[in-house]
Coordinates of C-alpha atoms in Angstrom, one line a residue:
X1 CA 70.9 114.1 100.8
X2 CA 72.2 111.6 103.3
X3 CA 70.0 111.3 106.5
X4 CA 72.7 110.7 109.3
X5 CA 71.7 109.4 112.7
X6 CA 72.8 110.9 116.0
X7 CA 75.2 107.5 116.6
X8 CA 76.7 108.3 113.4
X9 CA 77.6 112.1 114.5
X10 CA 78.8 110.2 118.0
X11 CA 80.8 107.8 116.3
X12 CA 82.3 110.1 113.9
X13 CA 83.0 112.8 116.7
X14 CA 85.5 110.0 118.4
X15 CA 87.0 109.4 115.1
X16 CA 88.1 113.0 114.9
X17 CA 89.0 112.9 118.5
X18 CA 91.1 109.6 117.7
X19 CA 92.7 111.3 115.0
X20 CA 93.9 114.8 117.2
X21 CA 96.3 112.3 119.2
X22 CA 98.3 112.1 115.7
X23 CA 98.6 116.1 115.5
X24 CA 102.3 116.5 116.5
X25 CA 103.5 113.1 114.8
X26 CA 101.5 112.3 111.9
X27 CA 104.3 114.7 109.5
X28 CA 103.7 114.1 105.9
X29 CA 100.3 112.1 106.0
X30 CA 97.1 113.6 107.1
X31 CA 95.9 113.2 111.0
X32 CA 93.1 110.4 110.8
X33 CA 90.8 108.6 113.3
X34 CA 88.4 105.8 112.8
X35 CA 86.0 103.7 114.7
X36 CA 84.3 100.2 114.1
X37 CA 80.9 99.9 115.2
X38 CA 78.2 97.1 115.0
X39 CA 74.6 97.9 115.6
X40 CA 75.2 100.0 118.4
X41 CA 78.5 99.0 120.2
X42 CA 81.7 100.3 119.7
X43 CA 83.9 97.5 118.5
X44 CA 87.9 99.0 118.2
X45 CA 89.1 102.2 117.5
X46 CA 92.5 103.6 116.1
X47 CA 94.5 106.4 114.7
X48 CA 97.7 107.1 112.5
X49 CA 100.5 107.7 114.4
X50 CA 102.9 108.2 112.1
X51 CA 104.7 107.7 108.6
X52 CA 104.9 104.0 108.5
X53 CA 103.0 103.0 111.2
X54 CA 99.3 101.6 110.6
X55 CA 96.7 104.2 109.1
X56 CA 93.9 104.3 111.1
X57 CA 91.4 101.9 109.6
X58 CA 93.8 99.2 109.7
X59 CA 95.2 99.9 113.5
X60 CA 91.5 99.6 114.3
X61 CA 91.1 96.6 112.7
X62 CA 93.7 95.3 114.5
X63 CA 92.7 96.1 117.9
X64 CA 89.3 93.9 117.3
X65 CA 89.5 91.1 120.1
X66 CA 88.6 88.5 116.8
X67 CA 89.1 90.1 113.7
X68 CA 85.8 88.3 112.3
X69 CA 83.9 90.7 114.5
X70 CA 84.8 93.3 111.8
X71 CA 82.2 91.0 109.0
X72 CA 78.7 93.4 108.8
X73 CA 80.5 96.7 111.4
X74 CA 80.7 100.1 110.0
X75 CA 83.8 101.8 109.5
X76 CA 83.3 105.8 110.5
X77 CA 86.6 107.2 109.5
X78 CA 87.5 111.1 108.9
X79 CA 89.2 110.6 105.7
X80 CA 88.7 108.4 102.5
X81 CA 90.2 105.1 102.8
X82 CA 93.7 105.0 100.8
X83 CA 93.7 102.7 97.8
X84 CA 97.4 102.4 96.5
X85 CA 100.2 101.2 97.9
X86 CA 102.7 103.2 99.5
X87 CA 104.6 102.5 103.0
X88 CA 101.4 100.0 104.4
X89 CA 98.8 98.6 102.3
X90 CA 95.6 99.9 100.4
X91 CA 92.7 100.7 103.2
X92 CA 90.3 99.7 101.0
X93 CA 91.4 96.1 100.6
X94 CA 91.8 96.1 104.4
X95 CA 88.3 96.7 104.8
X96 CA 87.0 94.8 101.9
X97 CA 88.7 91.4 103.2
X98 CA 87.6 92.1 106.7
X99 CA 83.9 92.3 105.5
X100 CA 82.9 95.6 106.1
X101 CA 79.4 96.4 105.3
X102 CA 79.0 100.2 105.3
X103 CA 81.9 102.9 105.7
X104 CA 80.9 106.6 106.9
X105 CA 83.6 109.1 105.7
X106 CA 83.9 112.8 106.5
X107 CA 85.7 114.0 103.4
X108 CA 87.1 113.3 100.3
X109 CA 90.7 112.5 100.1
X110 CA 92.5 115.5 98.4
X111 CA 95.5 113.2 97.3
X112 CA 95.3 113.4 93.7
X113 CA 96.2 109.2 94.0
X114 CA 93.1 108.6 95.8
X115 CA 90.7 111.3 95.2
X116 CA 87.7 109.1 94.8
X117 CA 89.2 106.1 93.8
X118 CA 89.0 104.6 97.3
X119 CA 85.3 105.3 97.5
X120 CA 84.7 103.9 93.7
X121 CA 86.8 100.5 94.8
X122 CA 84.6 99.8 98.0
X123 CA 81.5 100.4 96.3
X124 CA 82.0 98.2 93.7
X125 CA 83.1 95.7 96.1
X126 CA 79.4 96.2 97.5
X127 CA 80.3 98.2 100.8
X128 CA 78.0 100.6 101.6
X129 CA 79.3 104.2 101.5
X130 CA 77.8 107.5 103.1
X131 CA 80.3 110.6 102.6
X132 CA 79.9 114.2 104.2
X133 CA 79.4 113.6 108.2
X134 CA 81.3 116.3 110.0
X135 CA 83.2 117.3 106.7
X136 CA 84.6 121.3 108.2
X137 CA 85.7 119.8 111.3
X138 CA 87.5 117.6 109.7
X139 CA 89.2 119.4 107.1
X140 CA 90.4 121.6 109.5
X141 CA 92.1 118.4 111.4
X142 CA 94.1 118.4 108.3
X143 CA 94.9 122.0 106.6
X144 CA 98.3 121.8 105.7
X145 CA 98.0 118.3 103.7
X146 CA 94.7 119.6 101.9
X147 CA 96.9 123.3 101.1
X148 CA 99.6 120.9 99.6
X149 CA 97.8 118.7 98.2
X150 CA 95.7 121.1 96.1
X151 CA 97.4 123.9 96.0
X152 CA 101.0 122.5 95.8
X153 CA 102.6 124.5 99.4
X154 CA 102.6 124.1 102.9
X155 CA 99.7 126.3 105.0
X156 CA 102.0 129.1 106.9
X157 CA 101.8 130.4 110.2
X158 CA 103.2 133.3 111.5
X159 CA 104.0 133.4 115.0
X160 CA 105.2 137.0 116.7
X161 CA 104.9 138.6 120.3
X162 CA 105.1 142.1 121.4
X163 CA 104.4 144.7 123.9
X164 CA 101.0 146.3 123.9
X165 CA 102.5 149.4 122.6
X166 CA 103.2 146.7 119.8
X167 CA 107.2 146.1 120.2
X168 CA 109.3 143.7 119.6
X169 CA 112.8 144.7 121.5
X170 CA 114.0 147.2 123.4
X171 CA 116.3 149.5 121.2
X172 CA 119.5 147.7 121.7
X173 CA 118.1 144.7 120.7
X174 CA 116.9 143.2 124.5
X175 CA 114.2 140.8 123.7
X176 CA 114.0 138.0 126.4
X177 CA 111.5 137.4 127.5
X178 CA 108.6 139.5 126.6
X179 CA 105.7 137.4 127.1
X180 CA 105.9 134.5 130.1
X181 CA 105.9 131.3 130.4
X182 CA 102.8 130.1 129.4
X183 CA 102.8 132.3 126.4
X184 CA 106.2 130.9 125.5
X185 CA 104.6 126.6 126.1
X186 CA 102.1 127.7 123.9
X187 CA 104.7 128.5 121.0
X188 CA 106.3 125.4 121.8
X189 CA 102.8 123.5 121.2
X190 CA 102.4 125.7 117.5
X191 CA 105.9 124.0 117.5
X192 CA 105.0 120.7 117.2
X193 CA 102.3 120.3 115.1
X194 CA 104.4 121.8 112.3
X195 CA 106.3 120.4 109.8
X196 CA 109.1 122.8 109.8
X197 CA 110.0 126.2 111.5
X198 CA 111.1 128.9 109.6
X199 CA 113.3 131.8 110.9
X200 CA 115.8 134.1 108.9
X201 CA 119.5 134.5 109.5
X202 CA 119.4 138.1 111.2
X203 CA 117.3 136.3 114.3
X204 CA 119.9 133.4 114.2
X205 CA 122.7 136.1 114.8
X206 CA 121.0 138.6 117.6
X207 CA 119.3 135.9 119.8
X208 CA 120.7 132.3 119.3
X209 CA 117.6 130.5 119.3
X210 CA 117.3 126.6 119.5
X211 CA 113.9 126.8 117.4
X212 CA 113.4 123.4 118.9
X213 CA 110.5 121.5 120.6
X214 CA 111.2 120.9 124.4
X215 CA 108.2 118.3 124.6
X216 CA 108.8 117.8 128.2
X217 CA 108.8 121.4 129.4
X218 CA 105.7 122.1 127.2
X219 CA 103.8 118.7 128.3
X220 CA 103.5 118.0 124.7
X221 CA 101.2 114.7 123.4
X222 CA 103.3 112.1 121.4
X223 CA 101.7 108.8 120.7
X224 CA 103.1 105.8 122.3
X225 CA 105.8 103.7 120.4
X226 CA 106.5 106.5 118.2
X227 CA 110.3 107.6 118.6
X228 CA 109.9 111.7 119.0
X229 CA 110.8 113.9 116.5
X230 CA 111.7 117.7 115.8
X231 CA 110.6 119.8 112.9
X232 CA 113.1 120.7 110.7
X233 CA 114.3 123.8 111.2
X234 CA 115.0 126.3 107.6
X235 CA 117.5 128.9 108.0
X236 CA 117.1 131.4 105.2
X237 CA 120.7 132.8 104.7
X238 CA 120.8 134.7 101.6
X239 CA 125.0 135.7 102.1
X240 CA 125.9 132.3 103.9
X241 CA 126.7 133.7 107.2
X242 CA 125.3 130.9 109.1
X243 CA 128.3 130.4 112.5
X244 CA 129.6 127.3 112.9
X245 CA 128.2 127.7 116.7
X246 CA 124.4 128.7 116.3
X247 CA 122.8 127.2 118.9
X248 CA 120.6 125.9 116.7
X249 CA 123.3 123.7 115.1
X250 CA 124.4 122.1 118.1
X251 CA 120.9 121.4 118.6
X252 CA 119.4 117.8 117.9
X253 CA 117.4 118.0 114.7
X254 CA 117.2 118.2 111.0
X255 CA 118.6 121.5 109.3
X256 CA 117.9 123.0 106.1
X257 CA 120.4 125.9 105.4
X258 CA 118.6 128.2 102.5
X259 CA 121.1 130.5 100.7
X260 CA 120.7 132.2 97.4
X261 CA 124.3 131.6 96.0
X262 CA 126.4 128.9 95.3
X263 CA 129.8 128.1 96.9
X264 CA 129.1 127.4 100.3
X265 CA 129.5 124.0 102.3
X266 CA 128.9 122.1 104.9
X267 CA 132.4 121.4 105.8
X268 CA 132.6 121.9 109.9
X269 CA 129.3 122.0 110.1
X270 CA 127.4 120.4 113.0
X271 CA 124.8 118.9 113.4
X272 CA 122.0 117.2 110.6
X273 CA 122.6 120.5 107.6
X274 CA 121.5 120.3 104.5
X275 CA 122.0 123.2 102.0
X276 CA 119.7 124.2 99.2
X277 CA 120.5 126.7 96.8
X278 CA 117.3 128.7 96.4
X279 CA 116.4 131.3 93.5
X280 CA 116.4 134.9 94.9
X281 CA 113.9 137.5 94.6
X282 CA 114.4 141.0 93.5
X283 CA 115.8 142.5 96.7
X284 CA 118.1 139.5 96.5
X285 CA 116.3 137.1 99.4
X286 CA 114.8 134.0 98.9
X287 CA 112.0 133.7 97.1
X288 CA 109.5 133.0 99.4
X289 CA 107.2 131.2 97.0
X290 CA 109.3 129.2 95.7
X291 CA 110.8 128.1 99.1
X292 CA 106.8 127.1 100.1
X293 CA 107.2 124.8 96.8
X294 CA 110.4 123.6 97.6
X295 CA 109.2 122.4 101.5
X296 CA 106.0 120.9 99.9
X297 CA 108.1 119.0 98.0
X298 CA 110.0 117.4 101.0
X299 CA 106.2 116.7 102.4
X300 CA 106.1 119.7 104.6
X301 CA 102.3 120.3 105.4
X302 CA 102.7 123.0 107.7
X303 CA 105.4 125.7 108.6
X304 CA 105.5 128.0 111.3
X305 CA 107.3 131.3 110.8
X306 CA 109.5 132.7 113.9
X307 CA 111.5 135.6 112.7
X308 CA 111.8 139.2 113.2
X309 CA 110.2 141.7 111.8
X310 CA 111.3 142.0 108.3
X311 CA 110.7 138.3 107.4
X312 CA 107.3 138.2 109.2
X313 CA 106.7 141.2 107.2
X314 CA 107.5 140.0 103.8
X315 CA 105.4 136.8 104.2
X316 CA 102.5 139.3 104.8
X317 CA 103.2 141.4 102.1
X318 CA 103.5 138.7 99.7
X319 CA 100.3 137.6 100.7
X320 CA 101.6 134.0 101.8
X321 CA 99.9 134.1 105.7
X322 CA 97.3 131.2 106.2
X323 CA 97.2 131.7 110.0
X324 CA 98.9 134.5 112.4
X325 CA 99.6 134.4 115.7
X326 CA 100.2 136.9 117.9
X327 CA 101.1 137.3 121.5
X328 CA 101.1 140.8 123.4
X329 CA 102.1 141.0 127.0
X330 CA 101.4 143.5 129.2
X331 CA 103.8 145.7 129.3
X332 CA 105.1 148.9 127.0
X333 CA 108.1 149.1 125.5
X334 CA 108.1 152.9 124.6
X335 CA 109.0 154.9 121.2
X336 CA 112.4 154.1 120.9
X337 CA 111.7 150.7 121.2
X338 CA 111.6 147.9 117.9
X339 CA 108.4 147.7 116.1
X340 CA 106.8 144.5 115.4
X341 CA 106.7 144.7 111.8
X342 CA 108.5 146.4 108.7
X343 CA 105.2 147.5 106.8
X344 CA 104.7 150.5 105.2
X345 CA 101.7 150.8 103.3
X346 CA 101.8 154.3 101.0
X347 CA 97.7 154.6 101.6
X348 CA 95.7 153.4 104.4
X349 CA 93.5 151.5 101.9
X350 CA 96.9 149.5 100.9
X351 CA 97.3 148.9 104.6
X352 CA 97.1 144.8 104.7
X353 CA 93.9 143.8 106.8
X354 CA 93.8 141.1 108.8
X355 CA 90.0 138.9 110.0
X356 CA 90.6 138.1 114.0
X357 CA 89.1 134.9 115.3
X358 CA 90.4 134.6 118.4
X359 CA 91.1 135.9 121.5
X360 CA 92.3 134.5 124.5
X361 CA 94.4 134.8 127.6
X362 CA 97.7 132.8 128.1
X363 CA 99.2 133.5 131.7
X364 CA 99.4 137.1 131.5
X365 CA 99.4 137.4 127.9
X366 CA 97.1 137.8 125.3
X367 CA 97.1 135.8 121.8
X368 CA 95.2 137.1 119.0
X369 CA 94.7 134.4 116.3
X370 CA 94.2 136.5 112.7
X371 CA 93.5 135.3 109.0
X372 CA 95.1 137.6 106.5
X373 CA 92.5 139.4 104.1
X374 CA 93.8 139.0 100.6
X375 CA 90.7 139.9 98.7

């Protein structure tokens, strides 16, 4: 067992700090952060910004003052050194040619191209390597790119707010706003981390939503020199009834428009649309499943789900939830009032169970954080 020292726990806790400044930007690749240390001074430090721009190891070898300072440091980085070639340059080498003596690493890289290989290449270059140092915390920096990387799909949030009485709108459909403003920046923070938010077509129609991020409004982090992006944002349309005027499409940001039958078009369409064709289930939706296969594919690591009740419902009774959110303001909406979800479990022991772990206030509101139970 590997005998870390308290400067190595200090020097890995600012790599993962590094690499939380790369949450909202980082996309496709995993959020990393990494440090260079020599006895015991902090050289440089970096993180990866974003698709294309440095990874971490490499931007903190570039902020060294002399980049021979790098020959004997340590290297404490949160996640396995790459070791192919993809939009920058293998890690590894970086390190190797800078002269590296010992890299501390808090996990394994899940990436079926690495997976090891990075570790087995600076060993046998003689670079000391000690892996395991803060391992949970950083495996949670990085859930969706671990869920896509071994299990092939994005993780999925569900996002909803309600009354306390547990409603969604009044009964003529009246919905804004329920919860106030700070519940609503919080959303817009869940927002930006993702890689995509997912809504279905009946929520297009009744409320018009934008589904994008207003970084300014919600104070959101973005790391300097990287132009600002939005999450793509998936319509699920089974019939095609998408309006030419959804707010939405006039909206700046990617759109993927998700039907279940051929012969539509984007003809007149504004905006960035794409269409995919997807396979329906057998109540004639999307198949959920395969849509979460179909997003991984397009490097989608993370999806947040903001829909009404039916789709939030199917996600759960599929079993597809990784992480829920919920926000409940103070208020009640009554009886007649719409419920939060569409579930209606024949048996209470069929009823799906949910693990809470967390509670907090936002403004006024509360928001419940909950993990699905699916055993």
């Amino acid at each position: 067992m590997i005998e870390f020292t308290d400067f190595d726990r200090l020097a890995m806790w600012r790599s993962l700090q590094l690499a939380s400044a790369g949450i909202n930007s980082t996309r496709e690749n995993p959020r990393v952060g990494a440090v260079l240390t020599k006895g015991s001074e902090f050289l440089a430090e970096g993180f990866h910004r974003a698709p294309g721009f440095p990874h971490a190891e490499v931007e903190a070898l570039n902020a060294l003052n002399d980049v021979t300072d790098a020959f004997g440091a340590t290297c404490y980085v949160t996640l396995e050194p790459c070791s192919y070639q993809g939009r920058t340059g293998p890690c590894v080498e970086a390190l190797i040619d800078a002269g590296i003596e010992r890299v501390v690493a808090a996990m394994e890289d899940p990436n079926p191209r690495v997976s090891g290989s990075g570790f087995a290449i600076l060993r046998q270059a003689g670079v000391k390597v000690d892996v395991g140092l803060c391992s949970e915390e950083a495996r949670a920096m990085n859930p969706g790119f671990i869920s896509r990387m071994t299990r092939g799909r994005p993780i999925v949030w569900v996002k909803n707010a309600a009354s306390l009485d547990g409603k969604i709108a009044m009964a003529d459909g009246e919905s804004q706003w329920i919860t106030g403003d700070s519940a609503r920046q919080d959303v817009q923070r869940l927002r930006a981390r993702v890689g995509a938010v997912v809504t279905g077509i009946e929520t297009v129609l009744v409320d018009n939503p934008r589904l994008t991020v207003r970084h300014d409004e919600a104070t959101i982090d973005w790391p300097d020199q990287v132009p600002v992006t939005q999450p793509l944002r998936v319509i699920l349309d089974s019939q095609g009834r998408l309006p030419l005027d959804a707010a939405l499409c006039l909206e700046g940001g990617p759109i993927l428009w998700v039907t279940t039958k051929s012969g539509f078009n984007l003809e007149g369409r504004l905006g960035d649309i794409s269409h995919w064709e997807a396979p329906a289930d057998a109540k004639g939706r999307v198949d959920l499943t395969v849509l979460l296969l179909h997003l991984a594919s397009l490097g989608i690591n993370e999806i947040l789900v903001e829909a009404g009740a039916t789709l939030s419902s199917s996600f759960i009774e599929i079993g597809l939830v990784d992480k829920g959110v919920l926000y409940l303001a103070p208020k009640f909406l009554g009886q007649p009032a719409r419920s939060l979800y569409n579930l209606a479990p024949a048996h209470l022991a069929d009823a799906p169970t949910v693990f809470i772990s967390e509670v907090r206030k936002v403004g006024d509101d509360l928001r419940l954080d909950w993990i699905l139970r699916t055993e």
